[in-house]
């Protein structure tokens, strides 16, 4: 049984991953950056599912939802900390410093800008440094 971390402040992995997935994987639900770091270091999971917005202040106002570039500009102006992106950066650093493999990763974030940031960074880092 593989160990999986589901990082999301709100969405329950039971519902989103489905019954079969939950039966064949040991899924640990982390709702914030601190829980993620603690669980990751303790478990060294084989997979991580990232959400981007982990705190109420991370959520982009509805008026930006329809335009990707405006949403990206708004989010960049806020300089939020402890997002899923920050967790992904932390994970890379942890894996390198501890000489452990970077687990399989994906992002299920409803925030398209945040999801793209997470996946673009992880894809570039893993491709460039394999």
mmCIF file of N, CA and C in Angstrom:
data_model
loop_
_atom_site.group_PDB
_atom_site.id
_atom_site.type_symbol
_atom_site.label_atom_id
_atom_site.label_comp_id
_atom_site.label_asym_id
_atom_site.label_seq_id
_atom_site.Cartn_x
_atom_site.Cartn_y
_atom_site.Cartn_z
ATOM 1 N N UNK A 1 0.855 -1.179 0.000
ATOM 2 C CA UNK A 1 0.000 0.000 0.000
ATOM 3 C C UNK A 1 0.897 1.237 0.000
ATOM 4 N N UNK A 2 0.680 2.120 -0.945
ATOM 5 C CA UNK A 2 1.509 3.321 -1.023
ATOM 6 C C UNK A 2 0.959 4.424 -0.111
ATOM 7 N N UNK A 3 1.879 5.276 0.321
ATOM 8 C CA UNK A 3 1.521 6.413 1.177
ATOM 9 C C UNK A 3 1.319 7.647 0.318
ATOM 10 N N UNK A 4 0.202 8.325 0.520
ATOM 11 C CA UNK A 4 -0.163 9.489 -0.276
ATOM 12 C C UNK A 4 -0.522 10.628 0.660
ATOM 13 N N UNK A 5 -0.080 11.832 0.309
ATOM 14 C CA UNK A 5 -0.526 13.029 1.032
ATOM 15 C C UNK A 5 -1.468 13.798 0.128
ATOM 16 N N UNK A 6 -2.615 14.126 0.675
ATOM 17 C CA UNK A 6 -3.623 14.962 0.033
ATOM 18 C C UNK A 6 -3.576 16.298 0.759
ATOM 19 N N UNK A 7 -3.054 17.328 0.105
ATOM 20 C CA UNK A 7 -2.937 18.658 0.706
ATOM 21 C C UNK A 7 -4.086 19.520 0.235
ATOM 22 N N UNK A 8 -4.997 19.829 1.131
ATOM 23 C CA UNK A 8 -6.166 20.641 0.793
ATOM 24 C C UNK A 8 -6.835 21.102 2.083
ATOM 25 N N UNK A 9 -7.138 22.367 2.163
ATOM 26 C CA UNK A 9 -7.763 22.904 3.375
ATOM 27 C C UNK A 9 -9.227 22.539 3.499
ATOM 28 N N UNK A 10 -9.859 22.192 2.397
ATOM 29 C CA UNK A 10 -11.309 22.042 2.403
ATOM 30 C C UNK A 10 -11.802 20.718 1.832
ATOM 31 N N UNK A 11 -11.299 20.348 0.670
ATOM 32 C CA UNK A 11 -11.830 19.174 -0.037
ATOM 33 C C UNK A 11 -11.349 17.869 0.589
ATOM 34 N N UNK A 12 -12.306 17.002 0.869
ATOM 35 C CA UNK A 12 -12.051 15.719 1.494
ATOM 36 C C UNK A 12 -11.545 14.717 0.448
ATOM 37 N N UNK A 13 -10.417 14.063 0.713
ATOM 38 C CA UNK A 13 -9.893 13.110 -0.276
ATOM 39 C C UNK A 13 -10.821 11.916 -0.517
ATOM 40 N N UNK A 14 -11.589 11.517 0.488
ATOM 41 C CA UNK A 14 -12.519 10.393 0.301
ATOM 42 C C UNK A 14 -13.435 10.647 -0.884
ATOM 43 N N UNK A 15 -13.943 11.851 -0.968
ATOM 44 C CA UNK A 15 -14.882 12.210 -2.025
ATOM 45 C C UNK A 15 -14.175 12.398 -3.366
ATOM 46 N N UNK A 16 -13.053 13.089 -3.358
ATOM 47 C CA UNK A 16 -12.391 13.472 -4.602
ATOM 48 C C UNK A 16 -11.536 12.369 -5.220
ATOM 49 N N UNK A 17 -10.994 11.497 -4.414
ATOM 50 C CA UNK A 17 -10.157 10.427 -4.956
ATOM 51 C C UNK A 17 -10.949 9.162 -5.257
ATOM 52 N N UNK A 18 -12.015 8.975 -4.549
ATOM 53 C CA UNK A 18 -12.878 7.828 -4.809
ATOM 54 C C UNK A 18 -12.569 6.620 -3.935
ATOM 55 N N UNK A 19 -13.553 5.776 -3.815
ATOM 56 C CA UNK A 19 -13.492 4.617 -2.926
ATOM 57 C C UNK A 19 -12.361 3.652 -3.286
ATOM 58 N N UNK A 20 -12.207 3.348 -4.570
ATOM 59 C CA UNK A 20 -11.164 2.402 -4.972
ATOM 60 C C UNK A 20 -9.770 2.943 -4.625
ATOM 61 N N UNK A 21 -9.509 4.197 -4.950
ATOM 62 C CA UNK A 21 -8.209 4.809 -4.664
ATOM 63 C C UNK A 21 -7.913 4.741 -3.170
ATOM 64 N N UNK A 22 -8.925 5.064 -2.362
ATOM 65 C CA UNK A 22 -8.748 5.082 -0.916
ATOM 66 C C UNK A 22 -8.487 3.679 -0.363
ATOM 67 N N UNK A 23 -8.952 2.644 -1.048
ATOM 68 C CA UNK A 23 -8.723 1.268 -0.592
ATOM 69 C C UNK A 23 -7.310 0.785 -0.899
ATOM 70 N N UNK A 24 -6.722 1.279 -1.980
ATOM 71 C CA UNK A 24 -5.411 0.774 -2.390
ATOM 72 C C UNK A 24 -4.254 1.695 -2.000
ATOM 73 N N UNK A 25 -4.566 2.850 -1.427
ATOM 74 C CA UNK A 25 -3.530 3.792 -0.972
ATOM 75 C C UNK A 25 -3.843 4.235 0.454
ATOM 76 N N UNK A 26 -2.801 4.438 1.221
ATOM 77 C CA UNK A 26 -2.956 5.008 2.568
ATOM 78 C C UNK A 26 -2.858 6.528 2.417
ATOM 79 N N UNK A 27 -3.991 7.198 2.479
ATOM 80 C CA UNK A 27 -4.058 8.638 2.212
ATOM 81 C C UNK A 27 -4.097 9.416 3.526
ATOM 82 N N UNK A 28 -3.207 10.405 3.612
ATOM 83 C CA UNK A 28 -3.152 11.284 4.776
ATOM 84 C C UNK A 28 -3.556 12.687 4.329
ATOM 85 N N UNK A 29 -4.592 13.209 4.949
ATOM 86 C CA UNK A 29 -5.133 14.521 4.601
ATOM 87 C C UNK A 29 -4.441 15.583 5.443
ATOM 88 N N UNK A 30 -3.739 16.496 4.790
ATOM 89 C CA UNK A 30 -3.101 17.639 5.441
ATOM 90 C C UNK A 30 -3.833 18.896 4.995
ATOM 91 N N UNK A 31 -4.200 19.733 5.948
ATOM 92 C CA UNK A 31 -5.013 20.909 5.629
ATOM 93 C C UNK A 31 -4.233 22.216 5.587
ATOM 94 N N UNK A 32 -2.960 22.196 5.953
ATOM 95 C CA UNK A 32 -2.165 23.424 5.911
ATOM 96 C C UNK A 32 -0.685 23.067 5.748
ATOM 97 N N UNK A 33 0.137 24.088 5.605
ATOM 98 C CA UNK A 33 1.558 23.888 5.329
ATOM 99 C C UNK A 33 2.275 23.176 6.471
ATOM 100 N N UNK A 34 1.976 23.516 7.697
ATOM 101 C CA UNK A 34 2.644 22.875 8.832
ATOM 102 C C UNK A 34 2.323 21.392 8.908
ATOM 103 N N UNK A 35 1.059 21.038 8.742
ATOM 104 C CA UNK A 35 0.686 19.618 8.730
ATOM 105 C C UNK A 35 1.403 18.899 7.594
ATOM 106 N N UNK A 36 1.467 19.542 6.434
ATOM 107 C CA UNK A 36 2.131 18.939 5.281
ATOM 108 C C UNK A 36 3.593 18.634 5.590
ATOM 109 N N UNK A 37 4.315 19.610 6.098
ATOM 110 C CA UNK A 37 5.739 19.425 6.374
ATOM 111 C C UNK A 37 5.976 18.326 7.400
ATOM 112 N N UNK A 38 5.174 18.304 8.440
ATOM 113 C CA UNK A 38 5.318 17.291 9.485
ATOM 114 C C UNK A 38 5.044 15.891 8.924
ATOM 115 N N UNK A 39 3.936 15.745 8.210
ATOM 116 C CA UNK A 39 3.574 14.435 7.654
ATOM 117 C C UNK A 39 4.558 13.991 6.575
ATOM 118 N N UNK A 40 4.954 14.913 5.727
ATOM 119 C CA UNK A 40 5.875 14.547 4.657
ATOM 120 C C UNK A 40 7.171 13.986 5.237
ATOM 121 N N UNK A 41 7.758 14.708 6.185
ATOM 122 C CA UNK A 41 9.023 14.273 6.782
ATOM 123 C C UNK A 41 8.873 12.942 7.519
ATOM 124 N N UNK A 42 7.743 12.725 8.140
ATOM 125 C CA UNK A 42 7.526 11.488 8.894
ATOM 126 C C UNK A 42 7.234 10.296 7.987
ATOM 127 N N UNK A 43 6.520 10.523 6.887
ATOM 128 C CA UNK A 43 6.042 9.421 6.055
ATOM 129 C C UNK A 43 6.857 9.158 4.792
ATOM 130 N N UNK A 44 7.470 10.202 4.246
ATOM 131 C CA UNK A 44 8.106 10.123 2.930
ATOM 132 C C UNK A 44 7.161 9.427 1.948
ATOM 133 N N UNK A 45 6.082 10.124 1.587
ATOM 134 C CA UNK A 45 5.050 9.519 0.745
ATOM 135 C C UNK A 45 5.549 9.204 -0.657
ATOM 136 N N UNK A 46 4.806 8.333 -1.324
ATOM 137 C CA UNK A 46 5.127 8.005 -2.710
ATOM 138 C C UNK A 46 4.406 8.935 -3.677
ATOM 139 N N UNK A 47 3.413 9.682 -3.171
ATOM 140 C CA UNK A 47 2.665 10.625 -4.022
ATOM 141 C C UNK A 47 2.130 11.772 -3.180
ATOM 142 N N UNK A 48 2.008 12.936 -3.827
ATOM 143 C CA UNK A 48 1.430 14.119 -3.181
ATOM 144 C C UNK A 48 0.448 14.753 -4.157
ATOM 145 N N UNK A 49 -0.732 15.066 -3.657
ATOM 146 C CA UNK A 49 -1.759 15.790 -4.405
ATOM 147 C C UNK A 49 -1.836 17.191 -3.794
ATOM 148 N N UNK A 50 -1.458 18.204 -4.576
ATOM 149 C CA UNK A 50 -1.381 19.576 -4.070
ATOM 150 C C UNK A 50 -2.618 20.400 -4.403
ATOM 151 N N UNK A 51 -3.120 21.093 -3.399
ATOM 152 C CA UNK A 51 -4.020 22.224 -3.592
ATOM 153 C C UNK A 51 -3.138 23.457 -3.479
ATOM 154 N N UNK A 52 -3.554 24.580 -4.012
ATOM 155 C CA UNK A 52 -2.761 25.802 -3.892
ATOM 156 C C UNK A 52 -3.234 26.666 -2.732
ATOM 157 N N UNK A 53 -4.505 26.970 -2.675
ATOM 158 C CA UNK A 53 -5.051 27.903 -1.689
ATOM 159 C C UNK A 53 -5.383 27.151 -0.406
ATOM 160 N N UNK A 54 -4.576 27.391 0.634
ATOM 161 C CA UNK A 54 -4.725 26.644 1.883
ATOM 162 C C UNK A 54 -5.262 27.475 3.041
ATOM 163 N N UNK A 55 -5.376 28.771 2.854
ATOM 164 C CA UNK A 55 -5.897 29.667 3.888
ATOM 165 C C UNK A 55 -6.914 30.605 3.247
ATOM 166 N N UNK A 56 -7.866 31.113 4.020
ATOM 167 C CA UNK A 56 -8.885 32.003 3.433
ATOM 168 C C UNK A 56 -8.287 33.183 2.655
ATOM 169 N N UNK A 57 -7.186 33.731 3.128
ATOM 170 C CA UNK A 57 -6.594 34.885 2.427
ATOM 171 C C UNK A 57 -5.954 34.510 1.098
ATOM 172 N N UNK A 58 -5.767 33.234 0.827
ATOM 173 C CA UNK A 58 -5.214 32.802 -0.455
ATOM 174 C C UNK A 58 -6.243 32.845 -1.580
ATOM 175 N N UNK A 59 -7.504 32.820 -1.242
ATOM 176 C CA UNK A 59 -8.549 32.734 -2.266
ATOM 177 C C UNK A 59 -8.659 34.023 -3.070
ATOM 178 N N UNK A 60 -8.699 33.875 -4.384
ATOM 179 C CA UNK A 60 -8.809 35.003 -5.303
ATOM 180 C C UNK A 60 -10.268 35.442 -5.384
ATOM 181 N N UNK A 61 -10.529 36.757 -5.300
ATOM 182 C CA UNK A 61 -11.914 37.244 -5.406
ATOM 183 C C UNK A 61 -12.563 36.835 -6.731
ATOM 184 N N UNK A 62 -13.849 36.650 -6.669
ATOM 185 C CA UNK A 62 -14.617 36.131 -7.800
ATOM 186 C C UNK A 62 -14.460 36.984 -9.068
ATOM 187 N N UNK A 63 -14.267 38.286 -8.926
ATOM 188 C CA UNK A 63 -14.174 39.129 -10.124
ATOM 189 C C UNK A 63 -12.956 38.810 -10.997
ATOM 190 N N UNK A 64 -11.986 38.053 -10.461
ATOM 191 C CA UNK A 64 -10.807 37.674 -11.235
ATOM 192 C C UNK A 64 -10.906 36.271 -11.831
ATOM 193 N N UNK A 65 -11.925 35.529 -11.506
ATOM 194 C CA UNK A 65 -12.031 34.134 -11.916
ATOM 195 C C UNK A 65 -12.071 33.934 -13.424
ATOM 196 N N UNK A 66 -12.659 34.861 -14.157
ATOM 197 C CA UNK A 66 -12.841 34.674 -15.591
ATOM 198 C C UNK A 66 -11.650 35.037 -16.445
ATOM 199 N N UNK A 67 -10.640 35.685 -15.862
ATOM 200 C CA UNK A 67 -9.498 36.120 -16.665
ATOM 201 C C UNK A 67 -8.184 35.682 -16.008
ATOM 202 N N UNK A 68 -7.531 34.737 -16.638
ATOM 203 C CA UNK A 68 -6.317 34.123 -16.095
ATOM 204 C C UNK A 68 -5.241 35.167 -15.767
ATOM 205 N N UNK A 69 -4.941 36.059 -16.713
ATOM 206 C CA UNK A 69 -3.865 37.034 -16.507
ATOM 207 C C UNK A 69 -4.166 37.994 -15.362
ATOM 208 N N UNK A 70 -5.404 38.448 -15.260
ATOM 209 C CA UNK A 70 -5.785 39.339 -14.166
ATOM 210 C C UNK A 70 -5.694 38.602 -12.831
ATOM 211 N N UNK A 71 -6.086 37.339 -12.825
ATOM 212 C CA UNK A 71 -5.986 36.533 -11.610
ATOM 213 C C UNK A 71 -4.526 36.346 -11.207
ATOM 214 N N UNK A 72 -3.671 36.064 -12.178
ATOM 215 C CA UNK A 72 -2.245 35.893 -11.896
ATOM 216 C C UNK A 72 -1.640 37.168 -11.327
ATOM 217 N N UNK A 73 -2.002 38.302 -11.911
ATOM 218 C CA UNK A 73 -1.487 39.590 -11.432
ATOM 219 C C UNK A 73 -1.968 39.866 -10.010
ATOM 220 N N UNK A 74 -3.236 39.613 -9.745
ATOM 221 C CA UNK A 74 -3.785 39.810 -8.396
ATOM 222 C C UNK A 74 -3.034 38.934 -7.393
ATOM 223 N N UNK A 75 -2.878 37.647 -7.715
ATOM 224 C CA UNK A 75 -2.226 36.724 -6.783
ATOM 225 C C UNK A 75 -0.768 37.113 -6.537
ATOM 226 N N UNK A 76 -0.070 37.525 -7.576
ATOM 227 C CA UNK A 76 1.331 37.932 -7.433
ATOM 228 C C UNK A 76 1.453 39.160 -6.535
ATOM 229 N N UNK A 77 0.474 40.042 -6.601
ATOM 230 C CA UNK A 77 0.530 41.266 -5.800
ATOM 231 C C UNK A 77 0.356 40.992 -4.308
ATOM 232 N N UNK A 78 -0.224 39.861 -3.965
ATOM 233 C CA UNK A 78 -0.498 39.552 -2.561
ATOM 234 C C UNK A 78 0.693 38.939 -1.841
ATOM 235 N N UNK A 79 1.553 38.227 -2.548
ATOM 236 C CA UNK A 79 2.725 37.626 -1.913
ATOM 237 C C UNK A 79 2.380 36.680 -0.777
ATOM 238 N N UNK A 80 1.350 35.881 -0.944
ATOM 239 C CA UNK A 80 0.915 34.968 0.110
ATOM 240 C C UNK A 80 1.982 33.948 0.466
ATOM 241 N N UNK A 81 1.986 33.539 1.709
ATOM 242 C CA UNK A 81 2.890 32.503 2.206
ATOM 243 C C UNK A 81 2.070 31.286 2.611
ATOM 244 N N UNK A 82 2.750 30.149 2.692
ATOM 245 C CA UNK A 82 2.149 28.876 3.119
ATOM 246 C C UNK A 82 1.072 28.372 2.176
ATOM 247 N N UNK A 83 1.261 28.611 0.898
ATOM 248 C CA UNK A 83 0.366 28.066 -0.128
ATOM 249 C C UNK A 83 0.849 26.665 -0.511
ATOM 250 N N UNK A 84 0.097 26.007 -1.367
ATOM 251 C CA UNK A 84 0.542 24.731 -1.899
ATOM 252 C C UNK A 84 1.840 24.870 -2.675
ATOM 253 N N UNK A 85 2.035 26.001 -3.344
ATOM 254 C CA UNK A 85 3.290 26.258 -4.058
ATOM 255 C C UNK A 85 4.460 26.272 -3.078
ATOM 256 N N UNK A 86 4.285 26.940 -1.952
ATOM 257 C CA UNK A 86 5.338 26.972 -0.933
ATOM 258 C C UNK A 86 5.634 25.568 -0.408
ATOM 259 N N UNK A 87 4.594 24.762 -0.259
ATOM 260 C CA UNK A 87 4.783 23.376 0.181
ATOM 261 C C UNK A 87 5.560 22.574 -0.858
ATOM 262 N N UNK A 88 5.272 22.798 -2.117
ATOM 263 C CA UNK A 88 5.989 22.099 -3.179
ATOM 264 C C UNK A 88 7.473 22.498 -3.187
ATOM 265 N N UNK A 89 7.757 23.779 -3.007
ATOM 266 C CA UNK A 89 9.152 24.226 -2.914
ATOM 267 C C UNK A 89 9.847 23.585 -1.720
ATOM 268 N N UNK A 90 9.156 23.574 -0.582
ATOM 269 C CA UNK A 90 9.714 22.969 0.626
ATOM 270 C C UNK A 90 10.016 21.487 0.371
ATOM 271 N N UNK A 91 9.081 20.789 -0.281
ATOM 272 C CA UNK A 91 9.254 19.368 -0.568
ATOM 273 C C UNK A 91 10.525 19.131 -1.395
ATOM 274 N N UNK A 92 10.731 19.929 -2.428
ATOM 275 C CA UNK A 92 11.937 19.779 -3.256
ATOM 276 C C UNK A 92 13.202 19.958 -2.426
ATOM 277 N N UNK A 93 13.214 20.994 -1.621
ATOM 278 C CA UNK A 93 14.379 21.262 -0.777
ATOM 279 C C UNK A 93 14.610 20.110 0.198
ATOM 280 N N UNK A 94 13.545 19.632 0.822
ATOM 281 C CA UNK A 94 13.651 18.529 1.768
ATOM 282 C C UNK A 94 14.222 17.287 1.075
ATOM 283 N N UNK A 95 13.697 16.957 -0.074
ATOM 284 C CA UNK A 95 14.155 15.760 -0.794
ATOM 285 C C UNK A 95 15.630 15.869 -1.167
ATOM 286 N N UNK A 96 16.042 17.012 -1.621
ATOM 287 C CA UNK A 96 17.451 17.193 -1.994
ATOM 288 C C UNK A 96 18.365 17.103 -0.783
ATOM 289 N N UNK A 97 17.989 17.811 0.283
ATOM 290 C CA UNK A 97 18.832 17.832 1.478
ATOM 291 C C UNK A 97 18.924 16.462 2.139
ATOM 292 N N UNK A 98 17.867 15.672 2.030
ATOM 293 C CA UNK A 98 17.832 14.362 2.681
ATOM 294 C C UNK A 98 18.091 13.210 1.717
ATOM 295 N N UNK A 99 18.414 13.567 0.467
ATOM 296 C CA UNK A 99 18.747 12.569 -0.559
ATOM 297 C C UNK A 99 17.675 11.485 -0.688
ATOM 298 N N UNK A 100 16.429 11.956 -0.784
ATOM 299 C CA UNK A 100 15.308 11.039 -1.016
ATOM 300 C C UNK A 100 14.645 11.411 -2.342
ATOM 301 N N UNK A 101 14.002 10.444 -2.937
ATOM 302 C CA UNK A 101 13.354 10.660 -4.229
ATOM 303 C C UNK A 101 12.168 11.605 -4.102
ATOM 304 N N UNK A 102 12.002 12.422 -5.111
ATOM 305 C CA UNK A 102 10.826 13.282 -5.187
ATOM 306 C C UNK A 102 9.653 12.383 -5.540
ATOM 307 N N UNK A 103 8.579 12.442 -4.755
ATOM 308 C CA UNK A 103 7.447 11.556 -5.040
ATOM 309 C C UNK A 103 6.686 11.991 -6.290
ATOM 310 N N UNK A 104 5.848 11.070 -6.776
ATOM 311 C CA UNK A 104 4.901 11.438 -7.823
ATOM 312 C C UNK A 104 4.099 12.622 -7.292
ATOM 313 N N UNK A 105 3.749 13.553 -8.169
ATOM 314 C CA UNK A 105 2.984 14.724 -7.723
ATOM 315 C C UNK A 105 1.954 15.095 -8.771
ATOM 316 N N UNK A 106 0.918 15.748 -8.293
ATOM 317 C CA UNK A 106 -0.105 16.314 -9.152
ATOM 318 C C UNK A 106 -0.741 17.473 -8.382
ATOM 319 N N UNK A 107 -1.544 18.247 -9.071
ATOM 320 C CA UNK A 107 -2.285 19.310 -8.399
ATOM 321 C C UNK A 107 -3.743 19.233 -8.815
ATOM 322 N N UNK A 108 -4.596 19.285 -7.820
ATOM 323 C CA UNK A 108 -6.038 19.266 -8.039
ATOM 324 C C UNK A 108 -6.653 20.625 -7.726
ATOM 325 N N UNK A 109 -5.832 21.655 -7.610
ATOM 326 C CA UNK A 109 -6.303 22.977 -7.213
ATOM 327 C C UNK A 109 -7.321 23.549 -8.201
ATOM 328 N N UNK A 110 -8.354 24.150 -7.664
ATOM 329 C CA UNK A 110 -9.350 24.840 -8.496
ATOM 330 C C UNK A 110 -8.833 26.200 -8.956
ATOM 331 N N UNK A 111 -7.709 26.630 -8.408
ATOM 332 C CA UNK A 111 -7.074 27.891 -8.787
ATOM 333 C C UNK A 111 -6.133 27.587 -9.958
ATOM 334 N N UNK A 112 -6.516 27.934 -11.192
ATOM 335 C CA UNK A 112 -5.687 27.564 -12.344
ATOM 336 C C UNK A 112 -4.300 28.207 -12.324
ATOM 337 N N UNK A 113 -4.194 29.416 -11.816
ATOM 338 C CA UNK A 113 -2.891 30.079 -11.740
ATOM 339 C C UNK A 113 -2.002 29.345 -10.736
ATOM 340 N N UNK A 114 -2.545 29.048 -9.568
ATOM 341 C CA UNK A 114 -1.784 28.327 -8.549
ATOM 342 C C UNK A 114 -1.403 26.931 -9.002
ATOM 343 N N UNK A 115 -2.336 26.225 -9.623
ATOM 344 C CA UNK A 115 -2.065 24.874 -10.125
ATOM 345 C C UNK A 115 -0.933 24.923 -11.152
ATOM 346 N N UNK A 116 -0.988 25.870 -12.078
ATOM 347 C CA UNK A 116 0.059 25.994 -13.097
ATOM 348 C C UNK A 116 1.415 26.321 -12.467
ATOM 349 N N UNK A 117 1.421 27.185 -11.457
ATOM 350 C CA UNK A 117 2.687 27.524 -10.787
ATOM 351 C C UNK A 117 3.308 26.289 -10.141
ATOM 352 N N UNK A 118 2.488 25.521 -9.429
ATOM 353 C CA UNK A 118 2.988 24.314 -8.760
ATOM 354 C C UNK A 118 3.551 23.336 -9.789
ATOM 355 N N UNK A 119 2.748 22.996 -10.779
ATOM 356 C CA UNK A 119 3.161 21.980 -11.745
ATOM 357 C C UNK A 119 4.309 22.447 -12.637
ATOM 358 N N UNK A 120 4.294 23.694 -13.045
ATOM 359 C CA UNK A 120 5.394 24.208 -13.879
ATOM 360 C C UNK A 120 6.715 24.161 -13.121
ATOM 361 N N UNK A 121 6.696 24.587 -11.877
ATOM 362 C CA UNK A 121 7.918 24.584 -11.076
ATOM 363 C C UNK A 121 8.395 23.158 -10.837
ATOM 364 N N UNK A 122 7.509 22.270 -10.424
ATOM 365 C CA UNK A 122 7.911 20.890 -10.154
ATOM 366 C C UNK A 122 8.373 20.189 -11.429
ATOM 367 N N UNK A 123 7.665 20.395 -12.520
ATOM 368 C CA UNK A 123 8.067 19.770 -13.778
ATOM 369 C C UNK A 123 9.442 20.254 -14.227
ATOM 370 N N UNK A 124 9.693 21.551 -14.110
ATOM 371 C CA UNK A 124 10.992 22.099 -14.498
ATOM 372 C C UNK A 124 12.083 21.570 -13.572
ATOM 373 N N UNK A 125 11.845 21.593 -12.281
ATOM 374 C CA UNK A 125 12.854 21.145 -11.320
ATOM 375 C C UNK A 125 13.167 19.674 -11.480
ATOM 376 N N UNK A 126 12.162 18.853 -11.683
ATOM 377 C CA UNK A 126 12.428 17.416 -11.791
ATOM 378 C C UNK A 126 13.056 17.064 -13.129
ATOM 379 N N UNK A 127 12.692 17.774 -14.178
ATOM 380 C CA UNK A 127 13.276 17.505 -15.500
ATOM 381 C C UNK A 127 14.726 17.986 -15.528
ATOM 382 N N UNK A 128 14.973 19.160 -14.983
ATOM 383 C CA UNK A 128 16.298 19.751 -15.044
ATOM 384 C C UNK A 128 17.317 19.078 -14.128
ATOM 385 N N UNK A 129 16.841 18.462 -13.077
ATOM 386 C CA UNK A 129 17.763 17.981 -12.057
ATOM 387 C C UNK A 129 17.701 16.477 -11.833
ATOM 388 N N UNK A 130 17.231 15.741 -12.808
ATOM 389 C CA UNK A 130 17.163 14.279 -12.657
ATOM 390 C C UNK A 130 18.537 13.690 -12.862
#
